[in-house]
Amino acid sequence: MLLELRIKMTVFERNLIKNPCGEERYRYWSVKSGGDGWNIDNNHIQIPEAYSQKCFVTSYRWCSKEQLINLLAEGATEDELDKQPEIYVCDWYGTRSDCGGVYEIHVTLLDADKSTVKAEFKCEAPPIPQWNDASYHKVSHNFRNYGKGVRYVNFCHRGKDTKFWAGHYGTRITNSTVIVKASS
């Protein structure tokens, strides 16, 4: 029983997003770049629960990143997934103090065909104004009771600055997280 719980905790209860803070540049992410594209920078304000103090930085046009997680390849079984364990998603976003930005996230739980949406979470956060305190904001969601058949999680977020400044003054995104909770 203890061994079974230990194995489940290694399959579940861990962040399934690879490279959540940009430590490996854009590895594992499908990237679409607008303006001057994405950049990697250090967080201006520390996020204590973050894996790393690096972040992805957007530009003056929409920049998006997407990661498709195959839950079976990560070690879950179809039976475990059909019990509909809670799936927690989280992201942190902010801007520089001297330039505002906008941020959106869209996470979908997908069937084996990768096109049937079983559940989704969308958030279009209110724009962060110029001359802000440069703090990060956390957005999170718990998927529950989403039905049988989920095999993939598609995690997508995007951002841009509000001043259309050349360079990388846009939304800063870090510590992207997808965790499948172990059932109790």
CSV table of C-alpha atoms in Angstrom, one decimal:
chain,number,residue,atom,x,y,z
A,1,MET,CA,0.0,0.0,0.0
A,2,LEU,CA,2.8,2.5,0.9
A,3,LEU,CA,4.7,1.6,-2.2
A,4,GLU,CA,1.6,2.0,-4.3
A,5,LEU,CA,1.0,5.5,-2.8
A,6,ARG,CA,4.6,6.4,-3.4
A,7,ILE,CA,4.4,5.4,-7.1
A,8,LYS,CA,1.2,7.4,-7.5
A,9,MET,CA,2.8,10.5,-6.0
A,10,THR,CA,5.6,10.3,-8.5
A,11,VAL,CA,3.1,10.0,-11.4
A,12,PHE,CA,0.7,12.6,-9.9
A,13,GLU,CA,1.4,15.5,-7.5
A,14,ARG,CA,4.1,17.0,-9.7
A,15,ASN,CA,4.2,19.7,-12.2
A,16,LEU,CA,3.7,18.2,-15.7
A,17,ILE,CA,4.7,21.5,-17.5
A,18,LYS,CA,8.2,21.1,-18.7
A,19,ASN,CA,10.4,24.2,-18.5
A,20,PRO,CA,7.8,26.3,-16.6
A,21,CYS,CA,10.0,29.4,-16.1
A,22,GLY,CA,12.3,29.6,-19.2
A,23,GLU,CA,15.4,27.9,-17.7
A,24,GLU,CA,15.7,26.0,-21.0
A,25,ARG,CA,14.7,28.9,-23.2
A,26,TYR,CA,11.7,27.7,-25.3
A,27,ARG,CA,12.3,24.0,-25.1
A,28,TYR,CA,9.1,22.0,-24.9
A,29,TRP,CA,6.9,25.0,-25.9
A,30,SER,CA,5.2,25.7,-29.2
A,31,VAL,CA,5.9,29.4,-29.6
A,32,LYS,CA,4.2,32.1,-31.7
A,33,SER,CA,5.9,35.4,-31.6
A,34,GLY,CA,4.5,38.8,-32.4
A,35,GLY,CA,6.3,42.2,-32.3
A,36,ASP,CA,9.9,41.4,-31.3
A,37,GLY,CA,9.0,38.0,-30.1
A,38,TRP,CA,9.6,36.3,-26.7
A,39,ASN,CA,12.5,36.9,-24.4
A,40,ILE,CA,13.8,35.3,-21.2
A,41,ASP,CA,14.6,37.5,-18.2
A,42,ASN,CA,14.9,37.4,-14.4
A,43,ASN,CA,11.8,38.1,-12.3
A,44,HIS,CA,11.8,41.7,-11.1
A,45,ILE,CA,10.1,40.5,-7.9
A,46,GLN,CA,10.7,37.2,-6.3
A,47,ILE,CA,7.9,34.6,-6.4
A,48,PRO,CA,8.6,32.3,-3.3
A,49,GLU,CA,6.8,29.2,-4.7
A,50,ALA,CA,8.3,29.5,-8.2
A,51,TYR,CA,10.5,26.7,-9.5
A,52,SER,CA,13.0,29.4,-10.8
A,53,GLN,CA,13.2,33.2,-10.7
A,54,LYS,CA,13.3,33.4,-14.5
A,55,CYS,CA,10.3,34.4,-16.7
A,56,PHE,CA,9.2,34.6,-20.2
A,57,VAL,CA,8.6,38.1,-21.5
A,58,THR,CA,6.3,39.2,-24.3
A,59,SER,CA,6.6,42.1,-26.8
A,60,TYR,CA,4.2,44.7,-28.3
A,61,ARG,CA,2.1,42.3,-30.3
A,62,TRP,CA,0.5,39.0,-29.1
A,63,CYS,CA,3.1,36.4,-28.1
A,64,SER,CA,1.7,32.9,-27.2
A,65,LYS,CA,3.2,29.7,-25.9
A,66,GLU,CA,1.5,26.3,-25.8
A,67,GLN,CA,2.3,22.9,-24.4
A,68,LEU,CA,0.4,19.7,-25.0
A,69,ILE,CA,0.7,17.2,-22.1
A,70,ASN,CA,0.1,13.5,-22.8
A,71,LEU,CA,-1.1,12.2,-19.4
A,72,LEU,CA,-0.6,8.5,-20.4
A,73,ALA,CA,3.0,9.2,-21.4
A,74,GLU,CA,3.5,10.9,-18.1
A,75,GLY,CA,2.6,7.7,-16.3
A,76,ALA,CA,-1.1,7.8,-15.6
A,77,THR,CA,-3.3,4.9,-16.7
A,78,GLU,CA,-6.7,5.2,-18.4
A,79,ASP,CA,-8.4,3.7,-15.4
A,80,GLU,CA,-6.8,6.3,-13.1
A,81,LEU,CA,-7.7,9.2,-15.4
A,82,ASP,CA,-11.3,7.9,-15.9
A,83,LYS,CA,-11.7,8.3,-12.1
A,84,GLN,CA,-11.5,12.0,-12.9
A,85,PRO,CA,-8.7,13.1,-10.5
A,86,GLU,CA,-8.6,16.8,-9.8
A,87,ILE,CA,-6.4,18.7,-12.3
A,88,TYR,CA,-4.9,21.9,-11.0
A,89,VAL,CA,-3.6,24.6,-13.3
A,90,CYS,CA,-1.8,27.8,-12.4
A,91,ASP,CA,0.2,30.6,-13.9
A,92,TRP,CA,1.9,33.8,-12.7
A,93,TYR,CA,1.9,37.0,-14.7
A,94,GLY,CA,2.9,40.6,-14.3
A,95,THR,CA,4.6,43.5,-16.0
A,96,ARG,CA,7.4,45.9,-15.5
A,97,SER,CA,6.4,49.0,-13.5
A,98,ASP,CA,6.9,51.4,-16.4
A,99,CYS,CA,4.8,49.6,-19.0
A,100,GLY,CA,1.4,47.9,-18.8
A,101,GLY,CA,0.4,44.6,-20.3
A,102,VAL,CA,-2.4,42.1,-21.0
A,103,TYR,CA,-2.5,38.4,-20.3
A,104,GLU,CA,-4.8,35.5,-21.3
A,105,ILE,CA,-4.8,31.8,-20.5
A,106,HIS,CA,-6.7,28.9,-22.1
A,107,VAL,CA,-6.4,25.4,-20.8
A,108,THR,CA,-8.3,22.5,-22.3
A,109,LEU,CA,-8.7,18.9,-21.2
A,110,LEU,CA,-8.8,16.7,-24.3
A,111,ASP,CA,-9.9,13.2,-25.3
A,112,ALA,CA,-7.6,10.7,-26.9
A,113,ASP,CA,-8.3,12.2,-30.4
A,114,LYS,CA,-6.7,15.5,-29.1
A,115,SER,CA,-9.7,17.5,-30.6
A,116,THR,CA,-12.7,16.7,-28.3
A,117,VAL,CA,-12.7,19.2,-25.5
A,118,LYS,CA,-13.9,17.6,-22.3
A,119,ALA,CA,-13.5,20.8,-20.2
A,120,GLU,CA,-11.8,24.1,-20.5
A,121,PHE,CA,-10.7,27.1,-18.4
A,122,LYS,CA,-10.2,30.6,-19.9
A,123,CYS,CA,-9.2,33.8,-18.3
A,124,GLU,CA,-8.7,37.2,-19.9
A,125,ALA,CA,-7.2,39.1,-17.0
A,126,PRO,CA,-7.9,42.9,-16.7
A,127,PRO,CA,-5.1,44.9,-18.3
A,128,ILE,CA,-2.3,45.9,-15.9
A,129,PRO,CA,-1.8,49.7,-16.2
A,130,GLN,CA,1.5,51.5,-16.8
A,131,TRP,CA,3.1,52.7,-13.6
A,132,ASN,CA,2.1,49.7,-11.5
A,133,ASP,CA,4.0,48.0,-8.6
A,134,ALA,CA,5.5,45.3,-10.9
A,135,SER,CA,4.0,42.6,-8.7
A,136,TYR,CA,2.9,39.2,-10.1
A,137,HIS,CA,-0.6,37.9,-10.2
A,138,LYS,CA,-1.6,34.3,-9.8
A,139,VAL,CA,-4.3,32.7,-11.8
A,140,SER,CA,-5.4,29.2,-11.0
A,141,HIS,CA,-8.2,26.7,-11.7
A,142,ASN,CA,-9.2,23.2,-10.5
A,143,PHE,CA,-10.8,20.9,-13.0
A,144,ARG,CA,-13.3,18.5,-11.3
A,145,ASN,CA,-16.1,16.2,-12.6
A,146,TYR,CA,-15.0,16.7,-16.2
A,147,GLY,CA,-16.1,13.2,-17.4
A,148,LYS,CA,-14.3,10.1,-18.5
A,149,GLY,CA,-11.9,10.0,-21.4
A,150,VAL,CA,-9.4,12.8,-20.7
A,151,ARG,CA,-5.9,11.9,-22.0
A,152,TYR,CA,-4.3,15.3,-22.7
A,153,VAL,CA,-4.0,18.7,-21.2
A,154,ASN,CA,-3.4,21.6,-23.6
A,155,PHE,CA,-2.0,24.6,-21.8
A,156,CYS,CA,-1.8,27.9,-23.7
A,157,HIS,CA,-1.2,31.5,-22.6
A,158,ARG,CA,-0.3,34.7,-24.2
A,159,GLY,CA,0.5,38.4,-23.5
A,160,LYS,CA,1.6,41.7,-24.9
A,161,ASP,CA,2.4,45.2,-23.7
A,162,THR,CA,-0.1,48.0,-23.8
A,163,LYS,CA,2.2,50.8,-25.0
A,164,PHE,CA,3.4,49.1,-28.3
A,165,TRP,CA,7.1,49.7,-27.4
A,166,ALA,CA,9.7,47.9,-29.4
A,167,GLY,CA,11.6,45.3,-27.4
A,168,HIS,CA,10.4,43.2,-24.6
A,169,TYR,CA,8.3,45.4,-22.3
A,170,GLY,CA,5.2,43.2,-22.3
A,171,THR,CA,3.6,40.7,-19.9
A,172,ARG,CA,6.0,38.5,-17.9
A,173,ILE,CA,4.9,34.9,-17.4
A,174,THR,CA,6.4,32.3,-15.1
A,175,ASN,CA,5.9,29.2,-13.0
A,176,SER,CA,3.3,27.6,-15.3
A,177,THR,CA,1.8,24.6,-13.6
A,178,VAL,CA,-0.3,21.6,-14.3
A,179,ILE,CA,-0.7,19.0,-11.5
A,180,VAL,CA,-2.9,15.9,-11.5
A,181,LYS,CA,-3.9,15.3,-7.9
A,182,ALA,CA,-3.6,11.8,-6.5
A,183,SER,CA,-7.1,10.5,-5.5
A,184,SER,CA,-7.4,9.9,-1.8
